[in-house]
Amino acid sequence: MRLSSLKPESKEKVPKALHTDSRASLKDGSSPMPLSFALKIMKKTEVVRLKQVEHIRNEKEILTEINHPFLVTLYAVCQDSKHLYMLLEFIIGGELFTHLRKAGKFENEHGRFYAAQIGLGLQYLHEDCGACIVYRDLKPENLLIDKSGYIKVTDFGFAKKIEDRTWTLCGTPEYLAPEIIQSKGHGKAVDWWAMGVLIYEMLAGCAPHQPASLHAHIRLSWSPLSDLSPPHHSITPSLHHSPHPLTHSITHSITPSLHHSITP
């Protein structure tokens, strides 16, 4: 199937927000195109029914603009009369979720290795890509392992550009920061909260807030944020002791951002 051959037959029932050039739009870049791709296919009727139009627009816009080794690459977008298509980097290693479930939990070295890469990807989104982008859906299912064993963050459906904060309630319950639950507005710090939950899950084999305790987490989230202990005090020291040279250099870059974003 040639992407350039996809032509929309009718746009009458599709909101204007979904209308784009019917030709494939290739992302600019000097890197050679790979031989294998992943094609994300979305039914327009389902996008409209589930009220995901704005999320899809945000995902396309953000993926078109970002370029980072630990974030998935978007190569092209197009559409026909019934579907939207995103041509993405093919990540052969599968989800971190699958590997974590098979292993039960990771050794500290593995957890530090992955956490450092995720942290650098978040810092890029928050500060280094020319805009402040909050990811808002960090979890093992959205982390892929490439052929070299490194992390690729994928699924930017909840990602959003912000200037200060946003008030949308979205994300996965186990990883929601208190300020999201409180609906008082949130910023990039919610990604660091989710990263803390993810690190706990990688090292302990389960999320800190299981279904039985999730209600308590939500209830406690209504307490003043000053009553909650910032998680970075126990996380960042262990990151610095990673034996892997890449992890060591990465943690020296992300630690200032972690402290600035999480400390009340």
PDB file of C-alpha atoms in Angstrom:
ATOM      1  CA  MET A   1       0.000   0.000   0.000  1.00  0.00           C
ATOM      2  CA  ARG A   2       1.433   3.332  -1.035  1.00  0.00           C
ATOM      3  CA  LEU A   3       0.632   6.119   1.379  1.00  0.00           C
ATOM      4  CA  SER A   4       0.470   8.668  -1.427  1.00  0.00           C
ATOM      5  CA  SER A   5      -2.376   6.708  -3.024  1.00  0.00           C
ATOM      6  CA  LEU A   6      -4.753   7.205  -0.102  1.00  0.00           C
ATOM      7  CA  LYS A   7      -7.433   9.698  -1.166  1.00  0.00           C
ATOM      8  CA  PRO A   8     -10.431  10.784   0.936  1.00  0.00           C
ATOM      9  CA  GLU A   9     -13.678  10.067  -0.887  1.00  0.00           C
ATOM     10  CA  SER A  10     -15.925  12.199   1.287  1.00  0.00           C
ATOM     11  CA  LYS A  11     -15.441  14.616   4.182  1.00  0.00           C
ATOM     12  CA  GLU A  12     -19.065  15.510   4.781  1.00  0.00           C
ATOM     13  CA  LYS A  13     -19.423  13.523   8.021  1.00  0.00           C
ATOM     14  CA  VAL A  14     -15.958  14.238   9.358  1.00  0.00           C
ATOM     15  CA  PRO A  15     -15.389  17.268  11.604  1.00  0.00           C
ATOM     16  CA  LYS A  16     -13.279  20.002  10.091  1.00  0.00           C
ATOM     17  CA  ALA A  17     -10.662  19.387  12.770  1.00  0.00           C
ATOM     18  CA  LEU A  18      -9.763  16.079  11.098  1.00  0.00           C
ATOM     19  CA  HIS A  19      -9.339  17.469   7.605  1.00  0.00           C
ATOM     20  CA  THR A  20      -5.760  17.400   6.365  1.00  0.00           C
ATOM     21  CA  ASP A  21      -3.997  17.158   3.039  1.00  0.00           C
ATOM     22  CA  SER A  22      -4.881  13.768   1.559  1.00  0.00           C
ATOM     23  CA  ARG A  23      -1.267  13.187   0.514  1.00  0.00           C
ATOM     24  CA  ALA A  24       1.194  11.618   2.904  1.00  0.00           C
ATOM     25  CA  SER A  25       3.049  14.241   4.902  1.00  0.00           C
ATOM     26  CA  LEU A  26       6.635  13.160   5.571  1.00  0.00           C
ATOM     27  CA  LYS A  27       8.461  14.459   8.606  1.00  0.00           C
ATOM     28  CA  ASP A  28      11.537  16.462   7.652  1.00  0.00           C
ATOM     29  CA  GLY A  29      14.853  15.008   8.698  1.00  0.00           C
ATOM     30  CA  SER A  30      18.253  14.013   7.420  1.00  0.00           C
ATOM     31  CA  SER A  31      18.236  10.513   8.937  1.00  0.00           C
ATOM     32  CA  PRO A  32      17.754   7.660   6.439  1.00  0.00           C
ATOM     33  CA  MET A  33      14.336   6.043   6.407  1.00  0.00           C
ATOM     34  CA  PRO A  34      14.265   2.581   8.029  1.00  0.00           C
ATOM     35  CA  LEU A  35      13.084  -0.532   6.227  1.00  0.00           C
ATOM     36  CA  SER A  36      10.366  -1.437   8.732  1.00  0.00           C
ATOM     37  CA  PHE A  37       7.551   0.699  10.129  1.00  0.00           C
ATOM     38  CA  ALA A  38       4.578   0.474  12.462  1.00  0.00           C
ATOM     39  CA  LEU A  39       1.288   1.733  10.989  1.00  0.00           C
ATOM     40  CA  LYS A  40      -1.217   3.120  13.480  1.00  0.00           C
ATOM     41  CA  ILE A  41      -4.736   2.982  11.998  1.00  0.00           C
ATOM     42  CA  MET A  42      -7.648   4.875  13.541  1.00  0.00           C
ATOM     43  CA  LYS A  43     -11.270   4.788  12.413  1.00  0.00           C
ATOM     44  CA  LYS A  44     -12.591   8.307  11.981  1.00  0.00           C
ATOM     45  CA  THR A  45     -16.025   7.322  13.258  1.00  0.00           C
ATOM     46  CA  GLU A  46     -14.484   5.947  16.465  1.00  0.00           C
ATOM     47  CA  VAL A  47     -12.280   9.000  16.925  1.00  0.00           C
ATOM     48  CA  VAL A  48     -15.384  11.190  16.719  1.00  0.00           C
ATOM     49  CA  ARG A  49     -17.551   8.890  18.870  1.00  0.00           C
ATOM     50  CA  LEU A  50     -14.964   8.718  21.645  1.00  0.00           C
ATOM     51  CA  LYS A  51     -14.383  12.494  21.423  1.00  0.00           C
ATOM     52  CA  GLN A  52     -10.696  12.015  20.673  1.00  0.00           C
ATOM     53  CA  VAL A  53     -10.440  14.593  17.882  1.00  0.00           C
ATOM     54  CA  GLU A  54      -8.438  17.069  19.957  1.00  0.00           C
ATOM     55  CA  HIS A  55      -6.186  14.334  21.359  1.00  0.00           C
ATOM     56  CA  ILE A  56      -5.380  13.037  17.873  1.00  0.00           C
ATOM     57  CA  ARG A  57      -4.623  16.539  16.658  1.00  0.00           C
ATOM     58  CA  ASN A  58      -2.303  17.129  19.620  1.00  0.00           C
ATOM     59  CA  GLU A  59      -0.559  13.796  19.099  1.00  0.00           C
ATOM     60  CA  LYS A  60       0.073  14.493  15.419  1.00  0.00           C
ATOM     61  CA  GLU A  61       1.328  18.018  16.076  1.00  0.00           C
ATOM     62  CA  ILE A  62       3.643  16.996  18.909  1.00  0.00           C
ATOM     63  CA  LEU A  63       5.092  13.929  17.186  1.00  0.00           C
ATOM     64  CA  THR A  64       5.768  16.013  14.084  1.00  0.00           C
ATOM     65  CA  GLU A  65       7.818  18.508  16.098  1.00  0.00           C
ATOM     66  CA  ILE A  66       9.831  16.333  18.494  1.00  0.00           C
ATOM     67  CA  ASN A  67      13.062  14.485  17.787  1.00  0.00           C
ATOM     68  CA  HIS A  68      14.740  12.539  20.576  1.00  0.00           C
ATOM     69  CA  PRO A  69      16.419   9.115  20.829  1.00  0.00           C
ATOM     70  CA  PHE A  70      14.146   7.963  23.666  1.00  0.00           C
ATOM     71  CA  LEU A  71      10.873   9.117  22.067  1.00  0.00           C
ATOM     72  CA  VAL A  72       9.159   7.302  19.208  1.00  0.00           C
ATOM     73  CA  THR A  73       9.570   8.842  15.739  1.00  0.00           C
ATOM     74  CA  LEU A  74       6.674   9.754  13.436  1.00  0.00           C
ATOM     75  CA  TYR A  75       7.551   9.516   9.731  1.00  0.00           C
ATOM     76  CA  ALA A  76       4.305  10.251   7.920  1.00  0.00           C
ATOM     77  CA  VAL A  77       0.578  10.910   8.317  1.00  0.00           C
ATOM     78  CA  CYS A  78      -2.262  10.503   5.844  1.00  0.00           C
ATOM     79  CA  GLN A  79      -5.929   9.588   5.594  1.00  0.00           C
ATOM     80  CA  ASP A  80      -8.576   8.026   3.390  1.00  0.00           C
ATOM     81  CA  SER A  81     -12.346   8.316   3.634  1.00  0.00           C
ATOM     82  CA  LYS A  82     -12.616   6.097   6.734  1.00  0.00           C
ATOM     83  CA  HIS A  83      -9.290   6.035   8.508  1.00  0.00           C
ATOM     84  CA  LEU A  84      -6.409   8.121   9.789  1.00  0.00           C
ATOM     85  CA  TYR A  85      -2.895   6.700   9.478  1.00  0.00           C
ATOM     86  CA  MET A  86       0.314   7.386  11.354  1.00  0.00           C
ATOM     87  CA  LEU A  87       3.514   5.809  10.051  1.00  0.00           C
ATOM     88  CA  LEU A  88       5.726   5.301  13.085  1.00  0.00           C
ATOM     89  CA  GLU A  89       9.095   3.890  13.986  1.00  0.00           C
ATOM     90  CA  PHE A  90       8.929   0.111  14.393  1.00  0.00           C
ATOM     91  CA  ILE A  91      10.184  -0.877  17.850  1.00  0.00           C
ATOM     92  CA  ILE A  92      10.983  -4.565  17.768  1.00  0.00           C
ATOM     93  CA  GLY A  93      11.428  -5.324  21.474  1.00  0.00           C
ATOM     94  CA  GLY A  94       7.805  -4.931  22.552  1.00  0.00           C
ATOM     95  CA  GLU A  95       6.363  -3.268  25.646  1.00  0.00           C
ATOM     96  CA  LEU A  96       8.220  -2.807  28.905  1.00  0.00           C
ATOM     97  CA  PHE A  97       4.975  -4.037  30.504  1.00  0.00           C
ATOM     98  CA  THR A  98       5.440  -7.503  28.967  1.00  0.00           C
ATOM     99  CA  HIS A  99       9.063  -7.799  30.075  1.00  0.00           C
ATOM    100  CA  LEU A 100       8.228  -6.597  33.592  1.00  0.00           C
ATOM    101  CA  ARG A 101       5.404  -9.105  33.975  1.00  0.00           C
ATOM    102  CA  LYS A 102       7.659 -11.938  32.831  1.00  0.00           C
ATOM    103  CA  ALA A 103      10.460 -10.909  35.184  1.00  0.00           C
ATOM    104  CA  GLY A 104       8.173 -10.091  38.125  1.00  0.00           C
ATOM    105  CA  LYS A 105      10.397  -7.154  38.993  1.00  0.00           C
ATOM    106  CA  PHE A 106      13.650  -5.684  37.736  1.00  0.00           C
ATOM    107  CA  GLU A 107      17.013  -5.619  39.436  1.00  0.00           C
ATOM    108  CA  ASN A 108      18.066  -2.176  40.650  1.00  0.00           C
ATOM    109  CA  GLU A 109      20.532  -1.773  37.773  1.00  0.00           C
ATOM    110  CA  HIS A 110      17.824  -2.376  35.185  1.00  0.00           C
ATOM    111  CA  GLY A 111      15.401  -0.029  36.921  1.00  0.00           C
ATOM    112  CA  ARG A 112      17.996   2.746  37.097  1.00  0.00           C
ATOM    113  CA  PHE A 113      18.947   2.200  33.456  1.00  0.00           C
ATOM    114  CA  TYR A 114      15.368   2.593  32.211  1.00  0.00           C
ATOM    115  CA  ALA A 115      14.490   5.396  34.645  1.00  0.00           C
ATOM    116  CA  ALA A 116      17.401   7.515  33.459  1.00  0.00           C
ATOM    117  CA  GLN A 117      16.316   7.245  29.820  1.00  0.00           C
ATOM    118  CA  ILE A 118      12.693   8.048  30.649  1.00  0.00           C
ATOM    119  CA  GLY A 119      13.818  11.019  32.720  1.00  0.00           C
ATOM    120  CA  LEU A 120      15.880  12.417  29.877  1.00  0.00           C
ATOM    121  CA  GLY A 121      12.929  12.011  27.505  1.00  0.00           C
ATOM    122  CA  LEU A 122      10.665  13.877  29.921  1.00  0.00           C
ATOM    123  CA  GLN A 123      13.195  16.657  30.376  1.00  0.00           C
ATOM    124  CA  TYR A 124      13.341  17.073  26.602  1.00  0.00           C
ATOM    125  CA  LEU A 125       9.554  17.387  26.406  1.00  0.00           C
ATOM    126  CA  HIS A 126       9.387  19.790  29.344  1.00  0.00           C
ATOM    127  CA  GLU A 127      12.305  22.080  28.586  1.00  0.00           C
ATOM    128  CA  ASP A 128      14.415  21.278  25.529  1.00  0.00           C
ATOM    129  CA  CYS A 129      12.051  20.894  22.559  1.00  0.00           C
ATOM    130  CA  GLY A 130      11.045  24.543  22.188  1.00  0.00           C
ATOM    131  CA  ALA A 131       7.752  24.138  24.074  1.00  0.00           C
ATOM    132  CA  CYS A 132       6.570  22.819  27.431  1.00  0.00           C
ATOM    133  CA  ILE A 133       4.900  19.487  26.677  1.00  0.00           C
ATOM    134  CA  VAL A 134       3.351  17.398  29.448  1.00  0.00           C
ATOM    135  CA  TYR A 135       3.130  13.712  28.574  1.00  0.00           C
ATOM    136  CA  ARG A 136       0.531  12.631  31.177  1.00  0.00           C
ATOM    137  CA  ASP A 137       0.354   8.911  30.397  1.00  0.00           C
ATOM    138  CA  LEU A 138       3.570   7.372  31.643  1.00  0.00           C
ATOM    139  CA  LYS A 139       3.140   3.647  32.320  1.00  0.00           C
ATOM    140  CA  PRO A 140       4.845   0.368  31.280  1.00  0.00           C
ATOM    141  CA  GLU A 141       2.380  -0.185  28.424  1.00  0.00           C
ATOM    142  CA  ASN A 142       3.547   3.030  26.761  1.00  0.00           C
ATOM    143  CA  LEU A 143       7.258   2.207  26.938  1.00  0.00           C
ATOM    144  CA  LEU A 144       8.807   0.127  24.167  1.00  0.00           C
ATOM    145  CA  ILE A 145      12.223  -1.549  24.008  1.00  0.00           C
ATOM    146  CA  ASP A 146      14.235  -1.077  20.813  1.00  0.00           C
ATOM    147  CA  LYS A 147      16.653  -3.572  19.236  1.00  0.00           C
ATOM    148  CA  SER A 148      19.532  -2.227  21.351  1.00  0.00           C
ATOM    149  CA  GLY A 149      17.620  -2.517  24.633  1.00  0.00           C
ATOM    150  CA  TYR A 150      16.854   1.178  25.071  1.00  0.00           C
ATOM    151  CA  ILE A 151      13.525   2.799  25.937  1.00  0.00           C
ATOM    152  CA  LYS A 152      11.193   4.474  23.448  1.00  0.00           C
ATOM    153  CA  VAL A 153       8.248   6.423  24.872  1.00  0.00           C
ATOM    154  CA  THR A 154       5.182   6.034  22.651  1.00  0.00           C
ATOM    155  CA  ASP A 155       1.450   6.929  22.545  1.00  0.00           C
ATOM    156  CA  PHE A 156       1.240  10.715  22.826  1.00  0.00           C
ATOM    157  CA  GLY A 157      -2.568  10.835  22.859  1.00  0.00           C
ATOM    158  CA  PHE A 158      -2.676  12.636  26.215  1.00  0.00           C
ATOM    159  CA  ALA A 159       0.375  14.825  25.601  1.00  0.00           C
ATOM    160  CA  LYS A 160      -0.299  18.544  25.488  1.00  0.00           C
ATOM    161  CA  LYS A 161       1.553  21.809  25.050  1.00  0.00           C
ATOM    162  CA  ILE A 162       1.032  24.143  27.994  1.00  0.00           C
ATOM    163  CA  GLU A 163       2.262  27.560  29.060  1.00  0.00           C
ATOM    164  CA  ASP A 164       1.621  27.194  32.776  1.00  0.00           C
ATOM    165  CA  ARG A 165      -0.922  24.514  33.616  1.00  0.00           C
ATOM    166  CA  THR A 166      -3.924  22.632  32.293  1.00  0.00           C
ATOM    167  CA  TRP A 167      -7.073  21.269  33.949  1.00  0.00           C
ATOM    168  CA  THR A 168      -7.952  18.201  31.875  1.00  0.00           C
ATOM    169  CA  LEU A 169      -8.610  15.053  33.909  1.00  0.00           C
ATOM    170  CA  CYS A 170      -6.837  12.283  32.005  1.00  0.00           C
ATOM    171  CA  GLY A 171      -4.360   9.469  32.488  1.00  0.00           C
ATOM    172  CA  THR A 172      -4.277   6.045  34.141  1.00  0.00           C
ATOM    173  CA  PRO A 173      -5.650   6.005  37.740  1.00  0.00           C
ATOM    174  CA  GLU A 174      -2.644   4.284  39.351  1.00  0.00           C
ATOM    175  CA  TYR A 175      -0.296   6.958  38.004  1.00  0.00           C
ATOM    176  CA  LEU A 176      -2.360  10.102  38.590  1.00  0.00           C
ATOM    177  CA  ALA A 177      -0.722  12.854  40.598  1.00  0.00           C
ATOM    178  CA  PRO A 178      -2.808  14.472  43.384  1.00  0.00           C
ATOM    179  CA  GLU A 179      -3.168  17.776  41.495  1.00  0.00           C
ATOM    180  CA  ILE A 180      -4.837  15.978  38.568  1.00  0.00           C
ATOM    181  CA  ILE A 181      -7.358  14.323  40.897  1.00  0.00           C
ATOM    182  CA  GLN A 182      -7.993  17.612  42.683  1.00  0.00           C
ATOM    183  CA  SER A 183      -8.765  19.334  39.335  1.00  0.00           C
ATOM    184  CA  LYS A 184      -6.897  22.430  40.511  1.00  0.00           C
ATOM    185  CA  GLY A 185      -4.674  22.597  37.467  1.00  0.00           C
ATOM    186  CA  HIS A 186      -1.466  20.701  36.798  1.00  0.00           C
ATOM    187  CA  GLY A 187       1.818  21.118  34.974  1.00  0.00           C
ATOM    188  CA  LYS A 188       4.905  19.109  34.117  1.00  0.00           C
ATOM    189  CA  ALA A 189       5.384  17.900  37.717  1.00  0.00           C
ATOM    190  CA  VAL A 190       2.665  15.275  37.114  1.00  0.00           C
ATOM    191  CA  ASP A 191       5.063  13.432  34.790  1.00  0.00           C
ATOM    192  CA  TRP A 192       7.673  13.217  37.562  1.00  0.00           C
ATOM    193  CA  TRP A 193       5.027  11.852  39.939  1.00  0.00           C
ATOM    194  CA  ALA A 194       4.154   9.165  37.389  1.00  0.00           C
ATOM    195  CA  MET A 195       7.845   8.410  36.957  1.00  0.00           C
ATOM    196  CA  GLY A 196       8.135   7.809  40.700  1.00  0.00           C
ATOM    197  CA  VAL A 197       5.210   5.379  40.535  1.00  0.00           C
ATOM    198  CA  LEU A 198       6.828   3.653  37.548  1.00  0.00           C
ATOM    199  CA  ILE A 199      10.176   3.277  39.332  1.00  0.00           C
ATOM    200  CA  TYR A 200       8.391   1.756  42.316  1.00  0.00           C
ATOM    201  CA  GLU A 201       6.575  -0.669  40.005  1.00  0.00           C
ATOM    202  CA  MET A 202       9.774  -1.698  38.214  1.00  0.00           C
ATOM    203  CA  LEU A 203      11.594  -2.446  41.465  1.00  0.00           C
ATOM    204  CA  ALA A 204       8.710  -3.853  43.538  1.00  0.00           C
ATOM    205  CA  GLY A 205       6.794  -5.653  40.801  1.00  0.00           C
ATOM    206  CA  CYS A 206       3.527  -3.813  41.416  1.00  0.00           C
ATOM    207  CA  ALA A 207       2.256  -0.243  41.474  1.00  0.00           C
ATOM    208  CA  PRO A 208       2.060   1.393  44.926  1.00  0.00           C
ATOM    209  CA  HIS A 209      -1.648   2.063  44.447  1.00  0.00           C
ATOM    210  CA  GLN A 210      -3.425  -1.196  43.708  1.00  0.00           C
ATOM    211  CA  PRO A 211      -7.232  -1.363  43.254  1.00  0.00           C
ATOM    212  CA  ALA A 212      -7.720  -2.002  46.966  1.00  0.00           C
ATOM    213  CA  SER A 213      -5.718   1.088  47.929  1.00  0.00           C
ATOM    214  CA  LEU A 214      -6.578   3.265  44.935  1.00  0.00           C
ATOM    215  CA  HIS A 215      -9.588   4.738  46.720  1.00  0.00           C
ATOM    216  CA  ALA A 216      -7.340   5.675  49.650  1.00  0.00           C
ATOM    217  CA  HIS A 217      -4.878   7.278  47.242  1.00  0.00           C
ATOM    218  CA  ILE A 218      -7.642   9.383  45.727  1.00  0.00           C
ATOM    219  CA  ARG A 219      -8.966  10.285  49.170  1.00  0.00           C
ATOM    220  CA  LEU A 220      -5.502  11.277  50.423  1.00  0.00           C
ATOM    221  CA  SER A 221      -4.978  13.318  47.289  1.00  0.00           C
ATOM    222  CA  TRP A 222      -7.506  15.783  48.628  1.00  0.00           C
ATOM    223  CA  SER A 223      -5.171  16.522  51.542  1.00  0.00           C
ATOM    224  CA  PRO A 224      -2.890  19.562  51.207  1.00  0.00           C
ATOM    225  CA  LEU A 225       0.061  18.804  48.908  1.00  0.00           C
ATOM    226  CA  SER A 226       2.425  20.008  51.655  1.00  0.00           C
ATOM    227  CA  ASP A 227       1.436  16.907  53.648  1.00  0.00           C
ATOM    228  CA  LEU A 228       2.753  14.603  50.937  1.00  0.00           C
ATOM    229  CA  SER A 229       6.454  13.695  50.943  1.00  0.00           C
ATOM    230  CA  PRO A 230       8.188  14.372  47.598  1.00  0.00           C
ATOM    231  CA  PRO A 231       9.383  11.037  46.173  1.00  0.00           C
ATOM    232  CA  HIS A 232      12.611  12.326  44.631  1.00  0.00           C
ATOM    233  CA  HIS A 233      14.593  12.189  47.895  1.00  0.00           C
ATOM    234  CA  SER A 234      14.749   8.375  47.701  1.00  0.00           C
ATOM    235  CA  ILE A 235      14.927   8.120  43.916  1.00  0.00           C
ATOM    236  CA  THR A 236      17.692  10.390  42.697  1.00  0.00           C
ATOM    237  CA  PRO A 237      20.492   9.169  45.016  1.00  0.00           C
ATOM    238  CA  SER A 238      20.071   5.600  43.717  1.00  0.00           C
ATOM    239  CA  LEU A 239      20.056   6.813  40.123  1.00  0.00           C
ATOM    240  CA  HIS A 240      23.506   8.336  40.544  1.00  0.00           C
ATOM    241  CA  HIS A 241      25.065   4.967  41.421  1.00  0.00           C
ATOM    242  CA  SER A 242      24.224   3.210  38.147  1.00  0.00           C
ATOM    243  CA  PRO A 243      27.180   1.265  36.710  1.00  0.00           C
ATOM    244  CA  HIS A 244      26.123   2.030  33.127  1.00  0.00           C
ATOM    245  CA  PRO A 245      28.002   5.065  31.674  1.00  0.00           C
ATOM    246  CA  LEU A 246      24.978   6.291  29.709  1.00  0.00           C
ATOM    247  CA  THR A 247      22.779   6.193  32.794  1.00  0.00           C
ATOM    248  CA  HIS A 248      25.422   8.028  34.835  1.00  0.00           C
ATOM    249  CA  SER A 249      25.642  10.898  32.343  1.00  0.00           C
ATOM    250  CA  ILE A 250      21.880  11.101  31.931  1.00  0.00           C
ATOM    251  CA  THR A 251      21.133  11.361  35.651  1.00  0.00           C
ATOM    252  CA  HIS A 252      23.469  14.320  36.019  1.00  0.00           C
ATOM    253  CA  SER A 253      21.299  16.059  33.409  1.00  0.00           C
ATOM    254  CA  ILE A 254      17.841  15.224  34.763  1.00  0.00           C
ATOM    255  CA  THR A 255      18.366  15.588  38.523  1.00  0.00           C
ATOM    256  CA  PRO A 256      18.093  19.423  38.539  1.00  0.00           C
ATOM    257  CA  SER A 257      14.817  19.163  36.595  1.00  0.00           C
ATOM    258  CA  LEU A 258      13.497  16.532  38.993  1.00  0.00           C
ATOM    259  CA  HIS A 259      14.175  18.680  42.050  1.00  0.00           C
ATOM    260  CA  HIS A 260      12.793  21.826  40.436  1.00  0.00           C
ATOM    261  CA  SER A 261       9.588  20.129  39.267  1.00  0.00           C
ATOM    262  CA  ILE A 262       8.700  18.099  42.362  1.00  0.00           C
ATOM    263  CA  THR A 263       9.894  20.117  45.321  1.00  0.00           C
ATOM    264  CA  PRO A 264       6.941  22.130  46.768  1.00  0.00           C
TER     265      PRO A 264
END
